[in-house]
Short mmCIF file of C-alpha atoms in Angstrom, two decimals:
data_model
loop_
_atom_site.label_atom_id
_atom_site.label_comp_id
_atom_site.label_asym_id
_atom_site.label_seq_id
_atom_site.Cartn_x
_atom_site.Cartn_y
_atom_site.Cartn_z
CA MET V 589 -36.97 67.35 18.83
CA SER V 590 -37.46 63.83 17.50
CA PRO V 591 -40.84 62.25 17.79
CA ARG V 592 -41.16 59.58 20.45
CA LEU V 593 -41.99 56.07 19.43
CA PRO V 594 -44.74 54.25 21.22
CA LEU V 595 -43.52 51.64 23.69
CA SER V 596 -45.53 48.89 22.03
CA LEU V 597 -43.12 48.64 19.04
CA PRO V 598 -40.45 46.03 19.46
CA ARG V 599 -36.94 47.38 19.51
CA ALA V 600 -35.61 44.65 17.23
CA GLY V 601 -37.84 45.97 14.49
CA LEU V 602 -36.01 49.26 14.63
CA ARG V 603 -32.74 47.71 13.54
CA GLY V 604 -32.25 47.38 9.83
CA PRO V 605 -30.77 44.29 8.17
CA ASN V 606 -27.37 45.97 7.89
CA SER V 607 -27.11 47.26 11.45
CA ILE V 608 -23.99 46.46 13.43
CA ARG V 609 -24.31 44.53 16.65
CA THR V 610 -22.38 45.83 19.59
CA LEU V 611 -20.55 43.73 22.15
CA THR V 612 -23.40 44.05 24.57
CA THR V 613 -25.82 42.39 22.19
CA THR V 614 -23.68 39.32 21.48
CA PRO V 615 -24.29 36.25 23.62
CA THR V 616 -21.79 35.76 26.39
CA ARG V 617 -19.61 32.67 26.59
CA LEU V 618 -18.51 31.01 29.76
CA ASN V 619 -14.76 31.01 30.23
CA THR V 620 -14.00 27.67 31.84
CA GLY V 621 -10.28 27.81 31.11
CA VAL V 622 -10.43 24.61 29.08
CA PRO V 623 -9.76 25.08 25.39
CA PRO V 624 -12.45 23.75 23.10
CA HIS V 625 -11.88 20.36 21.55
CA PRO V 626 -10.27 20.55 18.13
CA PRO V 627 -12.47 19.24 15.35
CA PRO V 628 -11.70 15.66 14.39
CA GLN V 629 -9.31 15.59 11.47
CA GLN V 630 -10.57 13.91 8.37
CA PRO V 631 -8.00 11.60 6.79
CA SER V 632 -6.58 12.85 3.55
CA GLY V 633 -7.73 11.35 0.28
CA TYR V 634 -4.54 9.28 0.01
CA LYS V 635 -4.84 7.87 3.53
CA GLN V 636 -8.52 7.22 3.09
CA GLY V 637 -7.85 5.35 -0.16
CA MET V 638 -4.97 3.37 1.30
CA SER V 639 -6.98 2.38 4.37
CA ARG V 640 -9.21 0.33 2.06
CA TYR V 641 -6.26 -1.70 0.83
CA LYS V 642 -4.51 -2.02 4.19
CA LEU V 643 -6.57 -5.12 4.90
CA PHE V 644 -5.14 -6.77 1.79
CA ALA V 645 -1.47 -5.90 2.43
CA SER V 646 -0.64 -8.91 4.59
CA PRO V 647 -2.42 -11.54 2.47
CA PHE V 648 -0.96 -10.01 -0.70
CA ALA V 649 2.55 -10.13 0.78
CA LYS V 650 2.08 -13.77 1.82
CA VAL V 651 0.82 -14.79 -1.60
CA PHE V 652 3.52 -12.81 -3.39
CA LEU V 653 6.34 -14.23 -1.27
CA GLY V 654 4.88 -17.73 -1.60
CA ALA V 655 4.80 -17.33 -5.38
CA VAL V 656 8.41 -16.10 -5.49
CA PHE V 657 9.52 -19.00 -3.26
CA THR V 658 7.65 -21.53 -5.41
CA TYR V 659 9.14 -20.06 -8.58
CA GLN V 660 12.66 -20.26 -7.12
CA VAL V 661 12.20 -23.89 -6.04
CA ILE V 662 10.87 -24.90 -9.46
CA TYR V 663 13.63 -22.94 -11.23
CA TRP V 664 16.37 -24.51 -9.06
CA THR V 665 14.94 -28.00 -9.67
CA TRP V 666 14.73 -27.37 -13.42
CA VAL V 667 18.35 -26.15 -13.57
CA LYS V 668 19.54 -29.14 -11.52
CA LEU V 669 17.72 -31.62 -13.81
CA GLU V 670 19.06 -29.85 -16.90
CA MET V 671 22.62 -29.97 -15.54
CA GLU V 672 22.28 -33.71 -14.82
CA GLU V 673 20.94 -34.28 -18.34
CA THR V 674 23.82 -32.31 -19.87
CA LYS V 675 26.34 -34.17 -17.71
CA GLU V 676 24.85 -37.53 -18.72
CA GLY V 677 25.02 -36.55 -22.41
CA ARG V 678 28.68 -35.50 -22.06
CA ASN V 679 29.55 -38.73 -20.25
CA LYS V 680 27.97 -40.74 -23.11
CA ASP V 681 30.02 -38.72 -25.62
CA VAL V 682 33.21 -39.32 -23.62
CA VAL V 683 32.52 -43.09 -23.43
CA ALA V 684 31.85 -43.20 -27.19
CA LEU V 685 35.05 -41.24 -27.94
CA GLU V 686 37.13 -43.50 -25.64
CA LYS V 687 35.71 -46.56 -27.40
CA GLU V 688 36.62 -45.05 -30.79
CA VAL V 689 40.15 -44.23 -29.59
CA ARG V 690 40.64 -47.81 -28.36
CA GLU V 691 39.49 -49.19 -31.72
CA LEU V 692 41.83 -46.88 -33.62
CA THR V 693 44.84 -47.59 -31.42
CA GLY V 694 44.12 -51.29 -31.19
CA LYS V 695 44.22 -51.35 -27.40
CA LYS V 696 41.59 -53.00 -25.31
#
């Protein structure tokens, strides 16, 4: 027969570090019928990085579109002035050629 242990020894001390706990020794949980809250999802690295620049998206778009608009206005004005200059130069050439033709033909 096995020797009896004195009652003064704690029972937890009898279990070794590798002992298996049974279902009766695990703490009970209350079943309220409500599922536990899912853990809050951390944004991915991409979303977290993009959230920093989201504040700058609208001002960047405004500046970019303003720059494109300004460039187009300046370009259109430059082309218009260049066309007028070319037209004026051609008109001067035509007037000079007409004058030369009149002198050669002797007509006034």
